[in-house]
XYZ file of C-alpha atoms in Angstrom:
697
model
C 94.141 -49.255 -5.350
C 93.769 -51.579 -2.054
C 90.089 -52.851 -0.302
C 90.875 -50.522 2.805
C 91.901 -47.286 0.728
C 88.779 -47.377 -1.422
C 86.314 -48.100 1.806
C 88.413 -45.260 2.969
C 87.836 -43.076 0.193
C 84.508 -43.791 0.060
C 83.992 -42.820 3.843
C 85.420 -39.411 3.187
C 83.260 -38.847 -0.087
C 80.019 -39.531 2.279
C 81.093 -37.168 5.297
C 81.871 -34.473 3.004
C 78.803 -34.667 1.512
C 76.722 -35.167 4.794
C 79.057 -31.967 6.032
C 78.193 -30.198 3.202
C 74.378 -31.003 3.282
C 74.522 -29.938 6.738
C 76.181 -26.708 6.061
C 73.343 -25.843 3.433
C 71.014 -26.434 5.864
C 72.303 -23.805 8.028
C 72.593 -21.046 5.288
C 69.082 -21.994 4.253
C 67.908 -22.062 7.503
C 69.613 -18.497 8.493
C 68.095 -17.116 4.874
C 64.797 -18.264 5.993
C 65.113 -16.414 9.428
C 66.244 -13.093 7.916
C 64.418 -12.891 5.061
C 60.510 -14.881 5.834
C 61.277 -15.318 9.628
C 58.394 -12.331 10.300
C 56.131 -13.808 7.691
C 55.997 -17.442 9.007
C 55.787 -16.634 12.498
C 52.846 -14.403 11.396
C 51.603 -17.012 9.788
C 51.919 -19.821 12.525
C 50.351 -17.250 15.033
C 47.280 -16.686 12.461
C 46.684 -20.869 12.791
C 45.823 -20.510 16.599
C 43.926 -17.073 16.387
C 41.382 -15.209 14.044
C 39.836 -12.487 13.499
C 35.506 -12.717 13.720
C 33.477 -10.189 12.561
C 30.353 -9.388 14.903
C 27.545 -8.475 12.288
C 25.602 -5.298 13.112
C 22.238 -5.464 13.428
C 20.100 -3.724 10.578
C 17.743 -0.959 11.380
C 13.569 -0.774 11.367
C 11.630 0.380 8.813
C 8.745 2.141 10.755
C 5.756 4.613 9.717
C 4.792 7.507 11.650
C 1.944 5.695 13.446
C 4.973 3.293 14.849
C 3.941 0.363 12.457
C 6.529 -1.943 11.736
C 6.799 -2.367 8.120
C 10.128 -4.188 7.932
C 12.731 -6.248 10.123
C 15.099 -8.322 10.134
C 14.479 -12.042 11.209
C 16.986 -14.284 12.367
C 16.729 -17.862 10.436
C 18.995 -20.933 10.418
C 20.287 -23.629 8.075
C 20.471 -26.995 10.040
C 22.675 -29.492 9.274
C 23.910 -32.568 10.974
C 27.034 -34.270 11.220
C 26.235 -37.977 11.905
C 30.188 -39.223 11.787
C 30.453 -37.054 15.171
C 27.409 -39.207 16.718
C 28.239 -42.205 18.747
C 26.462 -45.419 17.624
C 25.598 -45.563 21.352
C 23.766 -41.959 21.413
C 22.161 -42.601 18.320
C 20.605 -46.040 18.817
C 19.621 -44.709 22.173
C 17.801 -41.349 21.042
C 17.308 -41.621 18.061
C 13.632 -43.073 18.037
C 12.887 -39.465 20.312
C 14.494 -37.792 17.978
C 12.178 -38.930 15.104
C 9.185 -38.070 17.847
C 10.383 -34.728 18.372
C 10.834 -33.829 14.267
C 7.225 -35.368 13.535
C 5.577 -32.833 16.216
C 8.249 -30.250 15.355
C 6.642 -29.399 11.406
C 3.931 -31.659 10.960
C 5.395 -32.767 7.501
C 6.461 -36.855 7.767
C 5.375 -39.363 10.477
C 7.585 -40.444 13.032
C 8.300 -43.379 10.979
C 9.303 -41.490 8.172
C 11.906 -39.471 10.132
C 13.038 -42.512 12.082
C 13.987 -44.232 8.262
C 15.444 -41.012 6.976
C 17.815 -40.674 9.958
C 19.394 -44.184 9.807
C 19.366 -43.890 6.277
C 22.075 -40.783 6.804
C 23.491 -41.953 10.004
C 24.202 -45.753 7.817
C 26.160 -43.127 5.084
C 27.984 -41.245 7.924
C 26.811 -38.202 6.089
C 28.798 -35.346 7.449
C 26.721 -31.880 6.245
C 23.186 -33.571 5.772
C 20.665 -30.811 5.525
C 17.887 -31.529 7.542
C 15.960 -27.747 8.042
C 16.401 -24.604 5.311
C 15.532 -21.116 6.614
C 14.129 -22.555 10.191
C 12.314 -19.846 12.245
C 14.312 -18.717 15.420
C 11.612 -20.091 17.841
C 11.440 -23.814 16.030
C 15.418 -23.542 16.321
C 15.317 -22.883 19.756
C 13.351 -25.871 20.133
C 15.436 -28.177 18.146
C 18.745 -27.359 19.938
C 17.387 -29.583 22.805
C 15.793 -32.325 21.277
C 17.694 -35.697 21.802
C 20.985 -36.184 20.207
C 21.110 -32.691 19.226
C 21.593 -31.396 22.798
C 24.641 -33.095 22.807
C 26.329 -30.281 20.461
C 27.921 -30.478 17.497
C 30.916 -32.592 18.837
C 28.850 -35.412 19.939
C 25.580 -34.435 18.544
C 26.117 -33.301 15.110
C 24.589 -30.455 15.409
C 25.338 -27.651 13.106
C 23.287 -24.282 12.676
C 24.246 -21.627 10.313
C 22.251 -18.512 11.010
C 20.771 -16.267 8.427
C 19.310 -12.815 8.416
C 16.063 -12.300 6.424
C 14.204 -9.168 5.798
C 10.257 -9.563 6.861
C 7.305 -7.192 6.081
C 4.271 -7.940 8.580
C 2.235 -6.852 5.974
C 3.680 -9.100 3.332
C 3.226 -7.696 -0.230
C 1.713 -4.573 0.677
C 3.913 -1.318 -0.506
C 6.606 -3.647 -1.598
C 7.566 -1.602 -4.400
C 8.408 1.498 -1.746
C 9.450 -0.360 1.224
C 11.654 -2.922 -0.904
C 13.674 -5.600 -0.229
C 17.056 -6.667 1.066
C 19.468 -9.600 1.147
C 22.956 -9.325 1.270
C 24.504 -7.740 -1.549
C 21.311 -6.571 -2.857
C 18.787 -3.838 -1.959
C 15.857 -2.089 -3.697
C 13.583 0.636 -2.455
C 13.257 2.405 0.616
C 16.031 -0.775 1.352
C 18.103 0.657 -0.928
C 17.779 4.532 -0.568
C 18.397 4.743 3.182
C 21.058 1.373 3.225
C 23.915 3.420 4.595
C 21.651 4.639 7.649
C 19.864 1.148 7.839
C 23.085 -1.533 7.558
C 25.354 0.237 10.629
C 29.168 -0.925 11.092
C 30.055 -4.303 11.744
C 32.069 -4.739 14.870
C 34.876 -7.686 15.106
C 37.003 -9.471 17.824
C 39.882 -12.078 18.103
C 39.578 -15.377 18.962
C 42.420 -17.833 19.903
C 42.143 -21.483 20.010
C 43.167 -23.366 22.937
C 42.408 -27.310 23.348
C 40.381 -27.343 20.440
C 38.066 -24.581 21.062
C 38.297 -20.695 20.064
C 37.907 -18.431 23.017
C 37.580 -14.523 22.780
C 40.385 -12.675 23.234
C 39.764 -9.913 26.012
C 39.450 -6.680 25.027
C 40.067 -7.493 21.246
C 36.370 -6.740 21.165
C 35.538 -3.735 18.453
C 31.637 -3.112 19.104
C 29.149 -3.541 16.230
C 27.138 -0.176 15.739
C 23.381 -1.276 14.693
C 21.945 0.146 12.013
C 19.304 2.758 12.541
C 15.559 2.608 12.321
C 13.600 4.840 9.282
C 10.248 6.422 9.533
C 8.184 6.720 6.376
C 4.986 8.667 5.578
C 2.703 5.957 4.326
C -0.472 5.226 5.962
C -1.293 1.676 5.243
C -4.670 2.204 5.903
C -4.862 4.423 3.101
C -2.073 1.822 1.301
C -4.224 -1.206 1.821
C -7.483 0.758 0.599
C -6.056 1.991 -2.486
C -4.376 -1.383 -2.960
C -7.769 -3.575 -2.826
C -9.896 -0.953 -5.272
C -6.885 -0.463 -7.694
C -6.510 -4.479 -7.891
C -10.547 -5.004 -8.255
C -10.485 -2.747 -11.433
C -7.396 -4.071 -13.027
C -8.157 -7.401 -12.477
C -11.884 -6.822 -13.652
C -11.012 -5.162 -16.777
C -7.725 -7.612 -17.293
C -5.309 -4.112 -17.843
C -2.060 -4.441 -18.358
C -1.079 -2.288 -14.880
C -1.833 0.728 -12.505
C -0.368 2.806 -10.468
C -2.086 5.180 -7.254
C -0.502 7.481 -5.821
C -1.984 9.132 -2.272
C -0.231 12.657 -1.440
C -1.112 15.011 1.493
C -1.480 18.292 0.228
C -0.093 20.792 2.724
C 3.329 18.415 3.153
C 4.214 16.648 0.130
C 4.094 13.191 1.736
C 3.355 9.995 -0.003
C 0.324 8.751 2.220
C 0.335 5.589 -0.355
C 1.842 4.334 -3.630
C 0.453 1.433 -4.861
C 1.932 -0.297 -8.330
C 0.219 -3.619 -9.649
C 1.179 -5.549 -12.701
C 0.143 -8.540 -14.737
C 2.260 -11.519 -14.747
C 2.513 -14.577 -16.214
C -0.053 -16.065 -13.992
C -2.606 -13.482 -15.208
C -2.552 -11.851 -11.811
C -1.440 -8.594 -10.311
C 1.278 -8.099 -8.152
C 4.319 -4.964 -7.138
C 6.992 -5.537 -9.910
C 7.954 -2.174 -11.009
C 7.461 1.301 -9.543
C 4.993 2.201 -12.728
C 4.655 6.008 -10.727
C 8.037 6.880 -11.537
C 7.581 5.956 -15.065
C 7.109 8.554 -17.865
C 4.259 8.384 -20.484
C 2.608 10.485 -22.453
C -0.193 11.952 -20.062
C -2.883 13.024 -22.091
C -6.008 15.480 -20.800
C -4.598 15.579 -17.397
C -1.480 17.761 -19.007
C -4.181 20.293 -20.330
C -3.871 21.531 -16.990
C -0.379 22.780 -17.810
C -1.182 24.770 -20.670
C -3.658 26.457 -18.999
C -1.669 27.595 -16.726
C 0.478 29.217 -19.253
C -2.090 30.615 -20.751
C -3.418 32.307 -17.464
C 0.229 33.359 -16.019
C 0.691 35.158 -19.413
C -2.564 37.049 -19.036
C -3.459 35.510 -22.677
C -6.979 34.603 -21.773
C -8.939 34.067 -18.670
C -11.227 30.701 -18.149
C -14.455 33.099 -19.048
C -13.228 33.582 -22.331
C -14.843 31.611 -25.227
C -13.170 29.248 -27.468
C -14.850 27.944 -30.262
C -13.819 23.889 -30.552
C -15.344 24.464 -34.513
C -17.141 21.012 -34.075
C -14.503 19.180 -32.221
C -11.400 18.607 -35.192
C -9.288 21.233 -36.600
C -6.486 20.827 -38.647
C -2.787 22.040 -37.736
C 0.039 21.395 -40.016
C -0.848 17.911 -41.977
C -2.501 16.627 -38.824
C -5.991 16.968 -37.713
C -6.758 16.947 -33.668
C -10.238 15.585 -32.706
C -12.131 15.092 -29.700
C -13.201 11.964 -28.758
C -16.934 13.389 -28.971
C -17.443 15.362 -31.966
C -19.778 18.426 -31.717
C -18.740 21.309 -29.460
C -18.453 24.529 -30.834
C -18.575 28.274 -28.821
C -17.612 27.678 -25.045
C -16.308 29.503 -22.073
C -12.484 27.957 -21.492
C -13.704 26.329 -18.528
C -16.289 24.482 -20.151
C -13.510 23.358 -23.039
C -11.427 22.013 -19.586
C -14.372 20.654 -18.453
C -15.286 18.297 -21.236
C -11.745 18.043 -22.025
C -11.903 19.692 -25.469
C -8.772 18.693 -27.494
C -9.395 21.014 -30.542
C -10.238 23.527 -27.935
C -6.915 23.017 -25.735
C -5.210 23.010 -28.755
C -6.451 25.774 -30.703
C -5.362 27.627 -27.514
C -1.894 26.941 -27.571
C -1.315 27.028 -31.042
C -2.911 30.413 -30.949
C -0.703 32.433 -28.262
C 2.342 30.231 -28.609
C 2.531 29.537 -32.591
C 5.389 31.950 -32.920
C 6.988 31.469 -29.851
C 7.243 28.285 -28.556
C 10.262 28.439 -26.611
C 7.732 30.541 -24.220
C 5.389 27.712 -23.963
C 7.942 25.241 -23.217
C 9.810 27.625 -20.603
C 6.223 27.324 -18.349
C 7.419 23.417 -18.566
C 10.512 23.547 -16.865
C 9.220 26.691 -14.776
C 7.145 23.814 -13.246
C 10.374 21.109 -12.970
C 8.490 18.836 -15.640
C 11.675 18.588 -17.682
C 13.174 17.145 -13.920
C 13.218 14.334 -11.566
C 10.470 14.681 -8.538
C 13.691 14.109 -6.487
C 11.421 11.818 -4.236
C 13.857 9.889 -1.826
C 13.114 6.661 -3.844
C 15.155 4.992 -6.479
C 14.717 3.901 -9.717
C 12.814 7.356 -10.901
C 13.321 8.195 -14.755
C 13.823 11.533 -16.090
C 10.911 13.329 -17.754
C 11.063 14.019 -21.404
C 10.107 17.617 -22.363
C 11.653 18.708 -26.004
C 11.477 22.162 -27.377
C 12.177 23.494 -30.651
C 15.743 23.050 -30.636
C 15.430 18.960 -30.531
C 15.271 17.538 -34.079
C 11.813 15.727 -33.078
C 9.998 19.240 -33.213
C 7.542 20.078 -36.215
C 4.895 22.568 -36.473
C 2.059 20.068 -34.746
C 4.306 19.739 -31.737
C 2.745 22.705 -29.654
C -0.927 21.479 -30.372
C -0.269 18.115 -29.756
C 1.776 18.918 -26.238
C -1.216 21.134 -25.580
C -3.068 18.404 -25.140
C -0.778 15.681 -23.757
C 0.705 14.041 -26.648
C 4.754 14.579 -27.450
C 5.712 14.924 -24.055
C 6.497 12.347 -21.116
C 5.932 12.895 -17.590
C 5.469 10.347 -14.471
C 2.459 9.782 -12.793
C 4.359 11.309 -10.004
C 4.772 14.546 -11.861
C 1.317 14.684 -12.301
C 0.128 14.177 -9.234
C 2.790 17.066 -7.691
C 1.317 19.304 -10.252
C -2.467 18.853 -9.098
C -1.154 19.029 -5.757
C -0.093 22.325 -6.462
C -3.408 23.989 -6.932
C -5.282 22.296 -4.051
C -2.538 23.656 -1.917
C -3.206 27.117 -3.299
C -0.270 27.276 -5.699
C 2.637 25.743 -3.567
C 4.498 23.000 -5.475
C 5.762 20.750 -3.059
C 8.176 17.814 -3.075
C 6.929 14.341 -2.592
C 9.103 12.514 0.166
C 8.434 8.840 1.556
C 10.797 9.339 4.880
C 9.939 11.895 7.890
C 12.565 10.885 9.935
C 15.883 8.473 11.106
C 15.928 7.169 14.580
C 18.321 5.822 16.735
C 17.647 4.324 19.826
C 13.924 5.572 19.845
C 14.749 9.516 19.325
C 14.823 10.768 15.865
C 18.339 11.904 15.219
C 17.291 13.696 11.541
C 14.046 14.840 10.538
C 12.632 15.682 7.104
C 10.990 18.755 6.780
C 8.330 19.278 3.658
C 9.985 20.730 0.506
C 8.648 23.415 -1.673
C 9.586 23.356 -4.987
C 7.701 25.973 -7.065
C 6.567 28.826 -4.494
C 3.679 29.812 -6.555
C 2.506 28.055 -9.555
C 0.642 31.493 -10.620
C -0.496 34.075 -8.806
C -3.901 33.504 -6.583
C -6.168 34.781 -9.203
C -4.609 32.221 -11.415
C -4.888 29.415 -8.742
C -8.785 30.090 -8.344
C -9.489 30.343 -12.223
C -7.851 26.751 -12.325
C -9.429 25.715 -9.292
C -12.747 26.893 -10.967
C -11.968 24.454 -13.717
C -11.019 21.610 -11.949
C -14.131 21.403 -9.650
C -16.161 22.012 -13.471
C -15.063 18.653 -14.333
C -16.468 16.684 -11.796
C -19.431 19.092 -10.987
C -20.746 18.995 -14.963
C -17.708 17.231 -16.554
C -16.176 14.041 -17.883
C -15.966 13.033 -14.395
C -19.053 13.530 -13.008
C -20.053 10.042 -12.398
C -18.298 10.283 -9.814
C -19.872 13.053 -7.782
C -20.355 12.595 -4.075
C -23.203 14.186 -1.911
C -21.227 14.259 0.882
C -17.745 15.656 0.150
C -16.951 18.213 -3.097
C -14.082 16.363 -5.571
C -11.988 18.402 -8.178
C -9.612 17.154 -10.712
C -9.142 16.462 -14.311
C -9.521 12.721 -16.672
C -6.982 11.539 -19.185
C -6.815 9.747 -21.768
C -4.205 8.794 -24.386
C -3.601 6.353 -26.630
C 0.052 4.798 -26.217
C 3.020 4.347 -28.152
C 6.254 3.441 -26.128
C 8.263 0.793 -25.558
C 7.481 -0.952 -28.502
C 4.154 -0.455 -28.671
C 2.786 1.623 -31.585
C -0.774 3.622 -31.762
C -2.057 0.568 -33.772
C -1.803 -1.535 -31.272
C -4.420 -0.462 -29.251
C -3.509 0.649 -25.814
C -4.609 3.235 -23.892
C -3.413 4.827 -20.983
C -6.521 6.343 -18.403
C -5.686 8.320 -16.013
C -7.959 10.455 -12.899
C -6.013 13.028 -10.768
C -7.826 15.066 -8.246
C -8.065 16.362 -4.852
C -10.971 16.467 -1.670
C -12.573 18.101 0.080
C -12.378 20.892 -2.768
C -12.763 23.905 -0.465
C -10.256 22.888 1.843
C -7.854 19.768 0.279
C -6.532 17.239 2.534
C -5.259 14.737 0.096
C -4.229 14.554 -3.957
C -4.732 11.276 -5.497
C -3.270 10.532 -8.726
C -4.273 7.034 -10.891
C -3.217 6.123 -14.282
C -4.072 2.662 -15.632
C -3.036 1.196 -18.869
C -6.048 -0.929 -21.183
C -5.438 -4.033 -22.210
C -5.111 -4.034 -26.115
C -8.642 -2.586 -27.721
C -9.603 -2.673 -24.418
C -14.045 -1.368 -24.552
C -13.439 0.460 -21.482
C -10.230 2.771 -21.584
C -11.383 6.360 -21.106
C -10.155 7.975 -18.296
C -13.339 9.172 -16.333
C -14.878 5.463 -16.729
C -11.848 3.383 -15.646
C -9.192 6.098 -13.226
C -12.019 8.230 -11.908
C -14.213 5.012 -10.073
C -11.040 4.316 -8.408
C -10.048 7.594 -7.111
C -13.815 7.443 -5.967
C -13.365 4.414 -4.005
C -10.400 5.267 -2.445
C -11.444 9.029 -1.129
C -14.899 7.504 0.062
C -12.881 4.903 2.674
C -10.930 7.885 3.473
C -13.499 9.909 4.015
C -16.066 7.682 5.711
C -13.799 5.071 7.334
C -11.216 8.291 9.440
C -8.385 6.914 7.629
C -5.558 9.000 7.570
C -6.188 11.216 10.338
C -9.228 12.432 9.114
C -11.640 14.796 11.108
C -14.753 14.123 11.980
C -16.487 12.720 8.525
C -19.801 11.365 10.539
C -20.039 14.742 11.385
C -20.220 15.898 7.586
C -22.125 13.434 6.573
C -25.104 14.192 8.624
C -24.872 17.783 7.781
C -24.970 16.742 4.398
C -27.801 14.851 5.425
C -29.949 16.981 7.496
C -33.163 17.299 5.312
C -33.148 13.223 5.035
C -33.254 10.514 7.509
C -30.028 8.173 7.136
C -31.288 4.352 6.961
C -29.483 1.458 7.716
C -27.940 -0.940 5.174
C -30.352 -3.418 3.369
C -30.494 -6.992 4.413
C -33.007 -9.308 4.496
C -36.196 -9.349 7.285
C -34.613 -12.318 8.491
C -31.165 -10.620 9.438
C -32.848 -7.427 10.851
C -35.379 -9.779 12.871
C -32.558 -12.114 14.202
C -30.013 -9.133 15.358
C -32.935 -7.130 17.064
C -34.165 -10.494 19.208
C -30.826 -10.524 19.950
C -30.770 -7.109 21.751
C -34.015 -7.986 23.037
C -36.377 -6.356 20.705
C -39.346 -6.908 18.824
C -40.206 -5.392 15.641
C -43.079 -5.433 13.244
C -41.889 -6.168 9.465
C -43.785 -4.747 6.722
C -42.542 -7.421 4.104
C -44.149 -10.082 2.693
C -41.289 -12.518 2.653
C -38.500 -13.166 5.539
C -36.033 -13.371 2.613
C -37.359 -10.351 1.097
C -34.763 -7.049 0.953
C -35.500 -4.569 3.494
C -34.467 -1.605 5.344
C -34.653 -0.414 9.412
C -36.299 3.051 9.658
C -38.243 4.665 12.593
C -41.615 5.738 12.062
C -43.698 8.999 13.210
C -43.754 8.263 16.845
C -40.393 6.867 17.166
C -40.707 3.430 16.617
C -38.441 1.481 14.699
C -40.178 -0.636 11.751
C -38.766 -2.995 9.160
C -39.884 -1.931 5.835
C -39.341 -3.557 2.220
C -36.879 -1.331 0.304
C -37.591 1.166 -2.333
C -36.765 1.583 -5.620
C -37.363 4.848 -6.886
C -36.462 4.794 -10.962
C -34.414 7.332 -12.628
C -32.259 7.309 -9.568
C -29.059 5.169 -8.932
C -30.319 2.400 -6.704
C -28.107 1.423 -3.619
C -27.327 -2.244 -3.993
C -24.601 -2.536 -1.253
C -25.029 -5.318 0.655
C -26.855 -6.895 -2.181
C -26.284 -10.479 -3.397
C -25.115 -9.662 -7.103
C -27.496 -11.072 -9.341
C -30.157 -8.578 -7.491
C -27.865 -5.612 -7.873
C -27.211 -6.723 -11.948
C -30.695 -6.848 -12.248
C -31.662 -3.105 -10.706
C -28.910 -1.727 -11.941
C -29.443 -2.897 -15.376
C -33.652 -1.956 -15.481
C -31.599 1.398 -14.954
C -29.912 1.154 -17.686
C -26.735 1.352 -16.616
C -23.413 -0.538 -17.710
C -22.362 -2.781 -14.439
C -19.009 -3.910 -14.036
C -17.814 -6.185 -11.065
C -14.477 -6.680 -9.069
C -14.231 -9.405 -6.999
C -16.799 -12.042 -5.576
C -19.541 -12.257 -2.787
C -21.767 -9.721 -1.821
C -21.605 -5.810 -2.934
C -19.544 -4.050 -0.977
C -19.394 -1.159 -2.226
C -20.508 0.770 -6.033
C -18.882 3.800 -7.758
C -22.204 5.301 -8.300
C -23.785 7.736 -5.151
C -26.974 6.235 -4.549
C -29.886 8.532 -5.352
C -27.880 10.432 -8.183
C -29.652 10.745 -11.431
C -29.109 7.902 -13.781
C -27.107 8.327 -17.143
C -28.787 5.640 -19.620
C -25.458 3.830 -20.357
C -23.214 4.901 -17.813
C -20.678 2.414 -15.825
C -21.207 1.329 -12.695
C -18.131 -0.861 -10.918
C -19.569 -2.662 -8.112
C -16.654 -4.272 -5.640
C -17.636 -7.214 -4.143
C -16.336 -9.117 -1.106
């Protein structure tokens, strides 16, 4: 083959290959057009358009007084793209920016900010973090600072918005109100999440000349969340938390819970849950009000309800406690204080006799324990309360069908052991007695609102129409009043209003704890005023191991009294005319001013243009302001009457402790400063060795 033919052959081969390649490209293009054309066209379109979500605004949480309890607050994470800032802008405005930043937070000097900004610019950092969680008001200032006012393109300013839920009352009622962040919610924030969260919207944006612009008519508006209105009264909540905190701190208890329920409706006005954290302080951690435990003697009311409804006894019948210890099977039931013998049943209840109540239950229900357990189920103690709050545990109410049932189960259940119910169940139970036998369902939200108008309201719900006949309920009221009048809670009796309730003390054996570990649960649940109850309060406190103070009457009942005093005297929670009631109770005696030093009184009265003679020798000694027989005011030395509880409010701790210990009282202290409140009423008879709690401020 000559050279020309060889060249021509090679040209033909190359041309043929090129033609075949062209044909292959055309075939492939046709196949792509047919098979993948639509998908690729949509992908190309998406490069120039995007679907942007429009976030709905989460609803707020209020209480019935209109106080804001939880709201969404915008915050911003601020970053800077230094690579977008030209040298001319940076060098000209960096000093001014450093000065403005130093004034914004006062955390660094102008020079320190200048150095930090220069280093970041030299490194050309593209996502430099300047601030995290910046509040909206500071963000509004920051975006107009030098350099940043040029925007993202020339000023490198990158603001990433985020939403944070904030409680204006900070830690108050956090276990009830709850917390929220994307993907996680607890408390009312979780229970009513569907109402609060709203519905997100969307819009389509198109990229034109480097800028994303919304396409007109493409928006689907977001529907903002609704507001919820809770039954919590923040005045009562604040009082309950401070009182409970003081006692827990002073006694170094493990945890405590306090529930305040409105008698007629079942509205929860306060719910406090404080547990000891790793630092030894007390914070809202778990909702102990919804956790079942062995209630102890407060459960004796259930035993009494059963006996009275079955018409086996009346509260005036006599029961022999046999000295306070009775054998049942292979175990002995003992009273905490031995020596009780024959007495009326109401007296046995008031003295909290374990032996008497166990004997009554065993006598009448031994042959048919199902009858006794049936009463527990009629009272809904085997079910959840149904409160509109997540995290409630189910009670543990066993019957003869359970494998753990034994011949001692019935007498022990009658005194609050071998049965587990929540403090909220206990509160419901006693509230039904205060409410003339009608058991109300507890609830925390009274309405759901949209744009300020109620779209859904929640009315009181009756769980049990009558826990007993009117005659039965009247007998139960007599028993609960006797507890405070002359029984285990007589230390909290008030001269201004009547209290009814029951103390409870139980050894604890749960969650890995055995009875030998020495943990106790002291409780008190009651209502006031006893004649026309307004509120039921349940206090449950778990003590530290082997504590010297663990009885319900000593550790929990004073908490009830201090909370009730604050509600009564402070006109908290819509109380009607407490001062009129005080005046009526004190009609036969003068109501003196609180004690202060002579010098304090003279300074105060001189400020209002009055000169009042002082009958105290030392200007720094304690005195009180009185009116004499001629209606003139006079400063007299403070009188202390032996055998009566002295009034030490307003005193320094040293003087108060001296006076109280002189009377034979055991003083417990909560807080710092001067005495703000005392658990025993001034003027009442002293019981030697009795505990008195001083709340300081």
